[in-house]
JSON list of C-alpha atoms in Angstrom, two decimals:
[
{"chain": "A", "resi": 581, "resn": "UNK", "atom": "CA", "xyz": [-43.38, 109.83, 109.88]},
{"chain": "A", "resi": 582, "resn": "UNK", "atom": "CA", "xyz": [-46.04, 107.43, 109.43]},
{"chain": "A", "resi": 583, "resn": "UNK", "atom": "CA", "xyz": [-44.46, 105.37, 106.19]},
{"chain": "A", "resi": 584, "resn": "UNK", "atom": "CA", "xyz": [-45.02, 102.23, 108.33]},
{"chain": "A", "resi": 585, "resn": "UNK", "atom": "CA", "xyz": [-48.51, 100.41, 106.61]},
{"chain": "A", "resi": 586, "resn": "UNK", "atom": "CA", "xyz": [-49.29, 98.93, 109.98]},
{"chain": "A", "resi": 587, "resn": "UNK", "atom": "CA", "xyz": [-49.39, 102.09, 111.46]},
{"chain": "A", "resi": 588, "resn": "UNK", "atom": "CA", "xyz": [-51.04, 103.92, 108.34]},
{"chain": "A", "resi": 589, "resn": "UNK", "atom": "CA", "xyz": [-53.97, 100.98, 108.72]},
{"chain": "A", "resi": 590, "resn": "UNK", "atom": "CA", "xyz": [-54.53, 101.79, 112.23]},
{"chain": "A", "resi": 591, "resn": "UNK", "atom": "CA", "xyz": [-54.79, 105.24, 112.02]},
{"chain": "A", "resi": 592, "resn": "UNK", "atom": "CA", "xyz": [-57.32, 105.21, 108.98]},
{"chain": "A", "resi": 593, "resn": "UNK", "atom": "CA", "xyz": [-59.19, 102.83, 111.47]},
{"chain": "A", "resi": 594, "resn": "UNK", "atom": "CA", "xyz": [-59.22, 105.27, 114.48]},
{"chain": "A", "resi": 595, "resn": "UNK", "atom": "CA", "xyz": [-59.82, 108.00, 112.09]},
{"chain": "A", "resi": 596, "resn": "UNK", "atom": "CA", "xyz": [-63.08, 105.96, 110.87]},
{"chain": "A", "resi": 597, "resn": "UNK", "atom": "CA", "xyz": [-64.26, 105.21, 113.96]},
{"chain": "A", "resi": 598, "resn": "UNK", "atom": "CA", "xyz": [-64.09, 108.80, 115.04]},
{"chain": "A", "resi": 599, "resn": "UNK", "atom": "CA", "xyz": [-66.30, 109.67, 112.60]},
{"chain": "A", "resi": 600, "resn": "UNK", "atom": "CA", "xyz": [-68.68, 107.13, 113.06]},
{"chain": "A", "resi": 601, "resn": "UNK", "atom": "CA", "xyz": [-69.20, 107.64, 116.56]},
{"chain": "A", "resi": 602, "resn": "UNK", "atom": "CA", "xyz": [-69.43, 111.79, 115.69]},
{"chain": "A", "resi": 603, "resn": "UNK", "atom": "CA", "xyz": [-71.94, 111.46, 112.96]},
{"chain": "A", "resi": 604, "resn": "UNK", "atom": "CA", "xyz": [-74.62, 109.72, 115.00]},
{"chain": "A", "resi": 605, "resn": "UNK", "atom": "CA", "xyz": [-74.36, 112.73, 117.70]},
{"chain": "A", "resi": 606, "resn": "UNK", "atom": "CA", "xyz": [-74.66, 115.21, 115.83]},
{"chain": "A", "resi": 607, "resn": "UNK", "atom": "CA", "xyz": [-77.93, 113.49, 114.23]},
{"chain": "A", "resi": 608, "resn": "UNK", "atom": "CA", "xyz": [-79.20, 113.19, 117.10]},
{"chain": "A", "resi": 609, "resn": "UNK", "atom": "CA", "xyz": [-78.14, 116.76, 118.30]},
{"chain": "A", "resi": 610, "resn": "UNK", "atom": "CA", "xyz": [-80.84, 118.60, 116.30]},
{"chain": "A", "resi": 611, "resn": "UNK", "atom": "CA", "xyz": [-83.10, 115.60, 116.59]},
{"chain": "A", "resi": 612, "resn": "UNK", "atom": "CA", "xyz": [-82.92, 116.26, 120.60]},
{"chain": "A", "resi": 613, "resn": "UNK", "atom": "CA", "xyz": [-83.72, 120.04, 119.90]},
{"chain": "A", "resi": 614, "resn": "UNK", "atom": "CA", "xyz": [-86.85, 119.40, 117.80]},
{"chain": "A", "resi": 615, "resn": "UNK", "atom": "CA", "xyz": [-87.94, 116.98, 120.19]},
{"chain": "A", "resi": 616, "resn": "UNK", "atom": "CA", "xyz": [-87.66, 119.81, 123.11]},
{"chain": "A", "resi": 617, "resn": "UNK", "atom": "CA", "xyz": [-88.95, 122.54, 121.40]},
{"chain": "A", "resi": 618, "resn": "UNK", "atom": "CA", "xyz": [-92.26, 120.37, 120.10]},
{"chain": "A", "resi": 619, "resn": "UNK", "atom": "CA", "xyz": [-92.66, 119.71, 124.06]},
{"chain": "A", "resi": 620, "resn": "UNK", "atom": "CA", "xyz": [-92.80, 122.83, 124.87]},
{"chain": "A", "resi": 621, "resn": "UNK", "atom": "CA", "xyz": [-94.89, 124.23, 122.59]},
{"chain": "A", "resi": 622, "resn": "UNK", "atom": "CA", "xyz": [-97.61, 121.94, 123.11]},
{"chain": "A", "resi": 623, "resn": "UNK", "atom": "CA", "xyz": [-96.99, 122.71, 127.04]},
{"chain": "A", "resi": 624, "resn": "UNK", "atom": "CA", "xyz": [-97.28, 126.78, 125.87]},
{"chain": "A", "resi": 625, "resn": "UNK", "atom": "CA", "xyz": [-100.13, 126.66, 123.49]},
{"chain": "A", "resi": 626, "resn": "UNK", "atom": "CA", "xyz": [-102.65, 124.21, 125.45]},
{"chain": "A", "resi": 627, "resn": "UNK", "atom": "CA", "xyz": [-101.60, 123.82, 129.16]},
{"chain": "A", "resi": 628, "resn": "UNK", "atom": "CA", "xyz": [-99.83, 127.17, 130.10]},
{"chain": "A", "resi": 629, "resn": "UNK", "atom": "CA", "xyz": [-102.84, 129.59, 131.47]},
{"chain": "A", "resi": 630, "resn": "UNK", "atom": "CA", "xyz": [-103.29, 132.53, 129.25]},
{"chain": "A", "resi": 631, "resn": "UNK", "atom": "CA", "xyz": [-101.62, 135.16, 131.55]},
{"chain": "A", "resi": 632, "resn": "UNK", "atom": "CA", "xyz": [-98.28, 133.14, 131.38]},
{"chain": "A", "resi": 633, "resn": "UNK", "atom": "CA", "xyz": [-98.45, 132.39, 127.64]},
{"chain": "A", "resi": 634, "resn": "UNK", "atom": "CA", "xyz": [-96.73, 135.81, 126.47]},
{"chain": "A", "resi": 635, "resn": "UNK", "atom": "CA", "xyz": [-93.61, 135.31, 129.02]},
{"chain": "A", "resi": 636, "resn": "UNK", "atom": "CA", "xyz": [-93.51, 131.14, 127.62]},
{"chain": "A", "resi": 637, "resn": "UNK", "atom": "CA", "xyz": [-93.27, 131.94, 124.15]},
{"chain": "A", "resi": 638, "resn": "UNK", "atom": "CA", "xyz": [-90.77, 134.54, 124.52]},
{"chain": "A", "resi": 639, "resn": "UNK", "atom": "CA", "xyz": [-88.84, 131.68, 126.47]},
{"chain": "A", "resi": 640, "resn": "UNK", "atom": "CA", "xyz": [-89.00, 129.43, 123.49]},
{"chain": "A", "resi": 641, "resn": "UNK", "atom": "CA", "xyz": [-88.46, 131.65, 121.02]},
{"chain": "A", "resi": 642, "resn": "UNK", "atom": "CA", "xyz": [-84.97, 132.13, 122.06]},
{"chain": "A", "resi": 643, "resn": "UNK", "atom": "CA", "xyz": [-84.49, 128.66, 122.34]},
{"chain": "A", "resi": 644, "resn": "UNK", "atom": "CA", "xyz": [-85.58, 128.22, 119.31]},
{"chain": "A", "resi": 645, "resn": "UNK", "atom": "CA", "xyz": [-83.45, 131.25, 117.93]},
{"chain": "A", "resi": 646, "resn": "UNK", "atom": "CA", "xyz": [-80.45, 128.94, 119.62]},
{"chain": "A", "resi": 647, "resn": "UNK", "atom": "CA", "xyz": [-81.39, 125.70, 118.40]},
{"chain": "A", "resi": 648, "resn": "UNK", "atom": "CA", "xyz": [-81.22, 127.28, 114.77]},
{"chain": "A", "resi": 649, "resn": "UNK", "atom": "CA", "xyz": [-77.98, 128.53, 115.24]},
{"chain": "A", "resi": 650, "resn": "UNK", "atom": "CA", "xyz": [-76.76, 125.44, 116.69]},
{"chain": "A", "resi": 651, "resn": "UNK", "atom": "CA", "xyz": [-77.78, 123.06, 113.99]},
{"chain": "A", "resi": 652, "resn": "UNK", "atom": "CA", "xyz": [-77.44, 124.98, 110.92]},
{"chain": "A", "resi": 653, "resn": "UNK", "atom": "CA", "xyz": [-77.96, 123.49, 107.87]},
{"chain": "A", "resi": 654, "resn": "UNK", "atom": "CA", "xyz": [-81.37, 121.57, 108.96]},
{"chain": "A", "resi": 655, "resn": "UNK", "atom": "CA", "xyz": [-84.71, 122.86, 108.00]},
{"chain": "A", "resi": 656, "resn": "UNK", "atom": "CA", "xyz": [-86.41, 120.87, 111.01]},
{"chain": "A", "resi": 657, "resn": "UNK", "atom": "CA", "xyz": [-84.59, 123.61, 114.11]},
{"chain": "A", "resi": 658, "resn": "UNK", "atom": "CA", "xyz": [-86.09, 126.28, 111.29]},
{"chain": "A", "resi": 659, "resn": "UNK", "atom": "CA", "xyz": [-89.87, 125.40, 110.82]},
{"chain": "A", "resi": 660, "resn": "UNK", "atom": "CA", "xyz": [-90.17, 125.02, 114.73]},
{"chain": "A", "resi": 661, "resn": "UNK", "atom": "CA", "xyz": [-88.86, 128.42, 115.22]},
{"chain": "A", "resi": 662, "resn": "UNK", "atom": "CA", "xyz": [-91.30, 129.72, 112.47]},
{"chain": "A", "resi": 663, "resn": "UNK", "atom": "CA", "xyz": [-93.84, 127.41, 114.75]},
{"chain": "A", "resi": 664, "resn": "UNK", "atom": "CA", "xyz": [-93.37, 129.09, 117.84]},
{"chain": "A", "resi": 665, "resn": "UNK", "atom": "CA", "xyz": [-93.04, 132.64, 116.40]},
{"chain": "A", "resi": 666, "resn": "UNK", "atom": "CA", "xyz": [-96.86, 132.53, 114.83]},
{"chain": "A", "resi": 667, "resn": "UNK", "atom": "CA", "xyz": [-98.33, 131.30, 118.34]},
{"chain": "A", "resi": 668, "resn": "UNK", "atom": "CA", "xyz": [-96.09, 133.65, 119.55]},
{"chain": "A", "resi": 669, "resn": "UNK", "atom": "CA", "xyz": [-97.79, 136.59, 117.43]},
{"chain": "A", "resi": 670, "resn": "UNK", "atom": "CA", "xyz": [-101.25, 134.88, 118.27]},
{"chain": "A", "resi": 671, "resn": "UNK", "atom": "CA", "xyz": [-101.03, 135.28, 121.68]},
{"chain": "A", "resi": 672, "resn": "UNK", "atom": "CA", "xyz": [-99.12, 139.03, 121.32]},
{"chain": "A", "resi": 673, "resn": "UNK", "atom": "CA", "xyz": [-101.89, 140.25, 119.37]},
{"chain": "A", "resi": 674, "resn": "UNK", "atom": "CA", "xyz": [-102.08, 143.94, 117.79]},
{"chain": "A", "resi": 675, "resn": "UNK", "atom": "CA", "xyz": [-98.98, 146.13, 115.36]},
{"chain": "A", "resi": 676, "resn": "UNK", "atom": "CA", "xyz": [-96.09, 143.99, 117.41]},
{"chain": "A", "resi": 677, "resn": "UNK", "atom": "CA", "xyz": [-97.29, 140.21, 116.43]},
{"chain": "A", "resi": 678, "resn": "UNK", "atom": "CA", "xyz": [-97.13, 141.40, 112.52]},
{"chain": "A", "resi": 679, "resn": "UNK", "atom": "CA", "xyz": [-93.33, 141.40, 112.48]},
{"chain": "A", "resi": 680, "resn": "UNK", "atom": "CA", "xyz": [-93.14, 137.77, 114.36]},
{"chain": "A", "resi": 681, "resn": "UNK", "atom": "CA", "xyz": [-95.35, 136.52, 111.35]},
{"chain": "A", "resi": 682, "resn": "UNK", "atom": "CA", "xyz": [-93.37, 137.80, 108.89]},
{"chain": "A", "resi": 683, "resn": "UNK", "atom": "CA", "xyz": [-90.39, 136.53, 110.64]},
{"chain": "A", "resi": 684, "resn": "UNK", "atom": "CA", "xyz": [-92.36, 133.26, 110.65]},
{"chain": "A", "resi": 685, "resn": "UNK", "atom": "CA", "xyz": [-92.59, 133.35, 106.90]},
{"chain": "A", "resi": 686, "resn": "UNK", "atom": "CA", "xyz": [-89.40, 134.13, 105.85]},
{"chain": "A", "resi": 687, "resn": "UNK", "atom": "CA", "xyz": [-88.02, 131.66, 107.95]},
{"chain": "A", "resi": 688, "resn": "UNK", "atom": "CA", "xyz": [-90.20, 129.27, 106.56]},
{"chain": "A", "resi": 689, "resn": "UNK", "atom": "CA", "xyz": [-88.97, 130.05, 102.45]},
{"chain": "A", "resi": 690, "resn": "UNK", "atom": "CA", "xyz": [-85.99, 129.44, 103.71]},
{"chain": "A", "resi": 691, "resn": "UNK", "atom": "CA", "xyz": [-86.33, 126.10, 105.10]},
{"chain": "A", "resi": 692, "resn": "UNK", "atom": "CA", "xyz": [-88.13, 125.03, 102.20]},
{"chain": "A", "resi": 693, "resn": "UNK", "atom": "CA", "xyz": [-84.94, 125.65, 100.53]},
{"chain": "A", "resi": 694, "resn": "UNK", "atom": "CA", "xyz": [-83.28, 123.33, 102.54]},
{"chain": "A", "resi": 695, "resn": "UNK", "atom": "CA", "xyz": [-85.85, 119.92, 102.71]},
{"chain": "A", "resi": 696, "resn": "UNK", "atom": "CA", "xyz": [-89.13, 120.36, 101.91]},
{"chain": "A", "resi": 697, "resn": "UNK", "atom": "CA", "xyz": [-90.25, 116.87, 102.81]},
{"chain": "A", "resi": 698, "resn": "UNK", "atom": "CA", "xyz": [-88.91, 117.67, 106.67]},
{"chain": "A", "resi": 699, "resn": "UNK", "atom": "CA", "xyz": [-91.52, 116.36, 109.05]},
{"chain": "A", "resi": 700, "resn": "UNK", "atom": "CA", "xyz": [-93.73, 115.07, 106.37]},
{"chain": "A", "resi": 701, "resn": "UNK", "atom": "CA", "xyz": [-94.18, 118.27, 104.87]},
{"chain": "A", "resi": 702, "resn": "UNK", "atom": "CA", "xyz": [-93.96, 120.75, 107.85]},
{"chain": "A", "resi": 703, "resn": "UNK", "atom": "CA", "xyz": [-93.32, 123.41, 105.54]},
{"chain": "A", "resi": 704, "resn": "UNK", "atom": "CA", "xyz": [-96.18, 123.63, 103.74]},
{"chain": "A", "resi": 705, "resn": "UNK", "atom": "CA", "xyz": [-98.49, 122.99, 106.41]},
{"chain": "A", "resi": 706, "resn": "UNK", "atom": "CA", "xyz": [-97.25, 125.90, 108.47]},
{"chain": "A", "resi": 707, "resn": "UNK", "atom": "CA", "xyz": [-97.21, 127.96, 105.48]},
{"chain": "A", "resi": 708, "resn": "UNK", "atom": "CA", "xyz": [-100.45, 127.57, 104.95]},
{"chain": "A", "resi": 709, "resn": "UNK", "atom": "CA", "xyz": [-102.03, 127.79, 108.42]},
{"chain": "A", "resi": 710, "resn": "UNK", "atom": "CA", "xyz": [-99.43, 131.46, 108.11]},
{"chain": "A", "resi": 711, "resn": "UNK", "atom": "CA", "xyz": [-101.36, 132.32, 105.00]},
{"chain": "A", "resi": 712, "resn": "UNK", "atom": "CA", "xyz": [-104.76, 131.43, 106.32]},
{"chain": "A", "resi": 713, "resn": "UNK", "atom": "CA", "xyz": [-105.26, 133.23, 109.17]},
{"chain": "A", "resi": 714, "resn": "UNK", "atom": "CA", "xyz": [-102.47, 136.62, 108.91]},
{"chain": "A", "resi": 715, "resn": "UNK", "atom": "CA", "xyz": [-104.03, 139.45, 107.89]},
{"chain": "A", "resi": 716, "resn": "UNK", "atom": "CA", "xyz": [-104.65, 140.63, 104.37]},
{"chain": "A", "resi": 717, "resn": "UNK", "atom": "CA", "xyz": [-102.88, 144.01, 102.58]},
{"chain": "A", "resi": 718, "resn": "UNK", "atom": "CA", "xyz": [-102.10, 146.43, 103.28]},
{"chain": "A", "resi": 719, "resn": "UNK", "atom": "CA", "xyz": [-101.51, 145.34, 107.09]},
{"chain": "A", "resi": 720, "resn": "UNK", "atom": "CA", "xyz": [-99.94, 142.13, 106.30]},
{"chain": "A", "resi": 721, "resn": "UNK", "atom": "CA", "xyz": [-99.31, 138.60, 103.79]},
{"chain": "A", "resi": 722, "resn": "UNK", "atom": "CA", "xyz": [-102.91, 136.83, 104.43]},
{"chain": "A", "resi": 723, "resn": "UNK", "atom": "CA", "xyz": [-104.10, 135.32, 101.57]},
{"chain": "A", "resi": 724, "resn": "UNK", "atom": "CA", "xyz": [-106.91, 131.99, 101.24]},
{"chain": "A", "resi": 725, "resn": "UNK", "atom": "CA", "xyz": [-105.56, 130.95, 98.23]},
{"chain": "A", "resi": 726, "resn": "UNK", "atom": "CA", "xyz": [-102.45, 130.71, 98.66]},
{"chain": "A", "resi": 727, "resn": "UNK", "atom": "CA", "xyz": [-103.14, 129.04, 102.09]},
{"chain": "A", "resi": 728, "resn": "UNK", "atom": "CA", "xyz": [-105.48, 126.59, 99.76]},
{"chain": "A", "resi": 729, "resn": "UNK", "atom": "CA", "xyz": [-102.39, 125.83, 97.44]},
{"chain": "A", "resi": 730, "resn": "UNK", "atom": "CA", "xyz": [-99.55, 125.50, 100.53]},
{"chain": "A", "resi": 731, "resn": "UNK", "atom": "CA", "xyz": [-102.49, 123.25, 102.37]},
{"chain": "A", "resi": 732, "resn": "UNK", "atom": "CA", "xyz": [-102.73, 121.33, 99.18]},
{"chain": "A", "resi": 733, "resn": "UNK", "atom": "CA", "xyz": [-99.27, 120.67, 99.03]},
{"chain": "A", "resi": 734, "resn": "UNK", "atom": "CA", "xyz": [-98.91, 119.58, 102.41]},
{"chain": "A", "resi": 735, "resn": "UNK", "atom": "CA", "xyz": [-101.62, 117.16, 101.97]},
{"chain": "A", "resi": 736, "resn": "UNK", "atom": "CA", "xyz": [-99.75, 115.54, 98.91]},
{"chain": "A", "resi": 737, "resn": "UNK", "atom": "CA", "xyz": [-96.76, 115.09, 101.07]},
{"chain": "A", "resi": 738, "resn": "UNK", "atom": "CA", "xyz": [-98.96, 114.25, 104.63]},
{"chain": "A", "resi": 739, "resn": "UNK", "atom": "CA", "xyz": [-102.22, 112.60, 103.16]},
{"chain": "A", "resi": 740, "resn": "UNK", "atom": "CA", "xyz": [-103.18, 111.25, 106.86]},
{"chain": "A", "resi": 741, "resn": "UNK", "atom": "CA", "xyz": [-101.49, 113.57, 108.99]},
{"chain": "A", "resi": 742, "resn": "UNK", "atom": "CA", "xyz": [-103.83, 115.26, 111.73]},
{"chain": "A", "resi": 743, "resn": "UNK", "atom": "CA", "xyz": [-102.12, 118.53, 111.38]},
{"chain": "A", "resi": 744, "resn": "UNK", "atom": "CA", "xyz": [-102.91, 119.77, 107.10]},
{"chain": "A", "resi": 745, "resn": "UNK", "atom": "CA", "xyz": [-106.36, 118.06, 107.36]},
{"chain": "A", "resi": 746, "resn": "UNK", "atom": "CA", "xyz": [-107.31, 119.98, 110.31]},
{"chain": "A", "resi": 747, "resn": "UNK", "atom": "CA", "xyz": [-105.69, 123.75, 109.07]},
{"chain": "A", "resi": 748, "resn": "UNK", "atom": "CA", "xyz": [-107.51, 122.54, 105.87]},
{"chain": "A", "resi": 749, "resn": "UNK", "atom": "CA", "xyz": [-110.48, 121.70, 107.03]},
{"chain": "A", "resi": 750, "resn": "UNK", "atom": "CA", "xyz": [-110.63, 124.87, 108.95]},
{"chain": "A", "resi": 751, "resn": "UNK", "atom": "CA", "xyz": [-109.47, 127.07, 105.94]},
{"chain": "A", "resi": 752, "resn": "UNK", "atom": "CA", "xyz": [-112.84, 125.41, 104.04]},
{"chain": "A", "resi": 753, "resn": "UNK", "atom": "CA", "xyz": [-114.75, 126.14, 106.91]},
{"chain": "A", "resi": 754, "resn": "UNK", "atom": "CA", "xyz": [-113.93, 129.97, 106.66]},
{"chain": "A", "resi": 755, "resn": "UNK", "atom": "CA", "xyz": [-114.42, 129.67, 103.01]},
{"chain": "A", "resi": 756, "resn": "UNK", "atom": "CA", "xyz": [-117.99, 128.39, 103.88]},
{"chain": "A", "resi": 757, "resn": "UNK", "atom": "CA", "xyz": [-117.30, 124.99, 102.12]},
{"chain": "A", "resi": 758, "resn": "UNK", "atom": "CA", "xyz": [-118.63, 123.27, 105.01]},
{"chain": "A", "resi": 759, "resn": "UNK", "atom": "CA", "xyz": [-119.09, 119.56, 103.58]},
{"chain": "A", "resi": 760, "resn": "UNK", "atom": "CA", "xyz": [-115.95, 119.40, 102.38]},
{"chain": "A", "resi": 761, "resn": "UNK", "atom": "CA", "xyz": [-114.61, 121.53, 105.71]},
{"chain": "A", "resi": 762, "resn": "UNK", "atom": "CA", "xyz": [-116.28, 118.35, 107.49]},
{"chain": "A", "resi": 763, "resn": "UNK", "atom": "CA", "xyz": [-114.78, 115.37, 105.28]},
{"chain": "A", "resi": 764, "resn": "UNK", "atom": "CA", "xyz": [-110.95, 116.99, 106.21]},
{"chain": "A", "resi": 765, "resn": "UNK", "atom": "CA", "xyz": [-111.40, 117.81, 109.98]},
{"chain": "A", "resi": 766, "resn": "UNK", "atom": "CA", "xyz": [-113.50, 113.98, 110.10]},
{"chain": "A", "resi": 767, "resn": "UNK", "atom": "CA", "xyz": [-109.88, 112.49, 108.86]},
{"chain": "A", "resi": 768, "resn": "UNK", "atom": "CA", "xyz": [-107.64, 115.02, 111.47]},
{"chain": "A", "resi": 769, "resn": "UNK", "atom": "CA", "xyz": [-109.55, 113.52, 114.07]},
{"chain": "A", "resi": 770, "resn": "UNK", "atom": "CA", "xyz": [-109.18, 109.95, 113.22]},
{"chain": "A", "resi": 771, "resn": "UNK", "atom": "CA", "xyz": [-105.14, 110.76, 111.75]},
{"chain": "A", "resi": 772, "resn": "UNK", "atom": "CA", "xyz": [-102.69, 108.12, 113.39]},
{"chain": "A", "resi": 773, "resn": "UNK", "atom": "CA", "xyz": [-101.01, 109.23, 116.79]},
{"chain": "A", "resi": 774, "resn": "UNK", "atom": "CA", "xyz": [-97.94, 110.46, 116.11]},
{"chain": "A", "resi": 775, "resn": "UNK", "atom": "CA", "xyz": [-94.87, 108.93, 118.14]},
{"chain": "A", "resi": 776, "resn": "UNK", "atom": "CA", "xyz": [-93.75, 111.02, 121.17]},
{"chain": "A", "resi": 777, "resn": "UNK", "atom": "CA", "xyz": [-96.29, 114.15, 120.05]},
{"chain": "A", "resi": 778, "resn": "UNK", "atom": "CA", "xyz": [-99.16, 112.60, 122.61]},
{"chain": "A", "resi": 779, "resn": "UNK", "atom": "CA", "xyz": [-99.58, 116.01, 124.53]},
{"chain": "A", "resi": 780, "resn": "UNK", "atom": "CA", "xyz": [-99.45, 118.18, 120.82]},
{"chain": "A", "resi": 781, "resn": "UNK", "atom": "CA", "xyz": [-102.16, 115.03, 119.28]},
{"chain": "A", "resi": 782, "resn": "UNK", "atom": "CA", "xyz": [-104.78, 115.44, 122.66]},
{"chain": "A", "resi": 783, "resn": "UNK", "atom": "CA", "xyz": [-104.55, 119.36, 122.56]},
{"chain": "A", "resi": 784, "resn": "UNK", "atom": "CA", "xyz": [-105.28, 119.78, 118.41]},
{"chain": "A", "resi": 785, "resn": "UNK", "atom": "CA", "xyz": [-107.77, 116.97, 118.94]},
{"chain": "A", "resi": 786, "resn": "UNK", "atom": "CA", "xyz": [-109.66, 119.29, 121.11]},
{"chain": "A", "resi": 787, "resn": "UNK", "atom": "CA", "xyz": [-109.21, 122.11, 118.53]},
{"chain": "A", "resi": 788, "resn": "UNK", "atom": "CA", "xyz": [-111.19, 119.78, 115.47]},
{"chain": "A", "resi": 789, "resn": "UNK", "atom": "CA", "xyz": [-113.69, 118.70, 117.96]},
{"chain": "A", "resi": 790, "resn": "UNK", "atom": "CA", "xyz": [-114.51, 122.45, 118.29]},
{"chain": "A", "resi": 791, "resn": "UNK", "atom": "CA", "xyz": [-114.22, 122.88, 114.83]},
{"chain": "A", "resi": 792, "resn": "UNK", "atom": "CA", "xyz": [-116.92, 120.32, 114.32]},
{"chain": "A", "resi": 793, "resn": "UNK", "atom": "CA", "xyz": [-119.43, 122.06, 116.47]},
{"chain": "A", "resi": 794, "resn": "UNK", "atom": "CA", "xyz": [-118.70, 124.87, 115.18]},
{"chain": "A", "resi": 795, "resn": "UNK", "atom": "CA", "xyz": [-119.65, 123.71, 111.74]},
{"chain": "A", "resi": 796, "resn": "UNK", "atom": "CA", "xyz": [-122.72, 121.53, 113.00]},
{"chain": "A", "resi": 797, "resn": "UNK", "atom": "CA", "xyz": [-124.13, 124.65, 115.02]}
]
């Protein structure tokens, strides 16, 4: 049917195009997702009042849930949703947050899988912040050192990012290592802004500055 070259040229040539122009969207599909679901966690964690938070999270966690299914494959969609879930289970409190952590966690392993180097790290830093402040056995996974050893990773991968020197810094702090608690949360505070994260970069500032005085007092 097609035994002509002329036509057999032309068609490779739409067919390449097509693909072009379809490889680009669906980048920027799940980059689109990641981007909506970081905006609204920072708008659910620091600016929703506390009696709203509960109904928020539960709003992004299914769009997370969907954003998961949509772009499988990607570990990005995955360590938001594992995000969201452990605020989620912060702000839930008591027997019913302990299954959204381990959710959290699982998803995480599993994303690891995938990339561990998505956003610079991600991974590790949320696995650690998991590990750091779950509770211990028999109720649940918490552990310091293995929080110390996913923080340490995450710092290998993220040297200057705001996000594993503050959860470090704060995991030294518990462990009363307060100098060195200082040194880490004294580089989250002076980490580079991060492009597009402005509302998630003037909310966790807050968070180190109280970690500071905390420390100090």
């Amino acid at each position: 049917m097609f035994n002509n070259p002329m036509t057999k040229s032309l068609l490779l040539l739409a067919a390449g195009l097509l693909a072009s122009w379809l490889m680009p969207a669906h980048a920027q599909t799940w980059s689109d997702d990641v981007a909506r679901l970081q905006h609204g966690w920072a708008e659910a964690y620091y600016q929703t009042p506390e009696h709203d938070k509960l109904a928020k999270f539960g709003q992004l966690a299914a769009d997370a849930q969907a954003a998961v299914e949509h772009n499988q494959g990607r570990a990005e969609p995955m360590i938001w949703q594992a995000i969201i879930l452990s605020s989620y289970a912060k702000f839930q409190g008591g027997l019913g947050a302990l299954d959204k952590i381990k959710q959290a966690r699982d998803e995480l392993l599993a994303a690891e899988k995938i990339d561990a180097t998505a956003l610079d790290g991600s991974v590790y830093t949320s696995l650690g912040s998991l590990y750091a402040k779950a509770p211990g056995w028999p109720l649940s996974f918490g552990d310091k050192k293995k929080a110390r050893a996913y923080l340490e990773k995450a710092l290998q991968l993220n040297p200057n990012g705001i996000d594993p020197n503050f959860f470090y810094g704060e995991l030294l702090a518990d462990m009363s290592e307060k100098d060195q608690a200082r040194r880490y949360l004294e580089a989250a505070m002076s980490a580079p802004a991060r492009a597009g994260r402005e509302d998630a970069d003037a909310g966790r500032r807050a968070e180190i500055r109280a970690a500071l005085d905390k420390i100090k007092g």
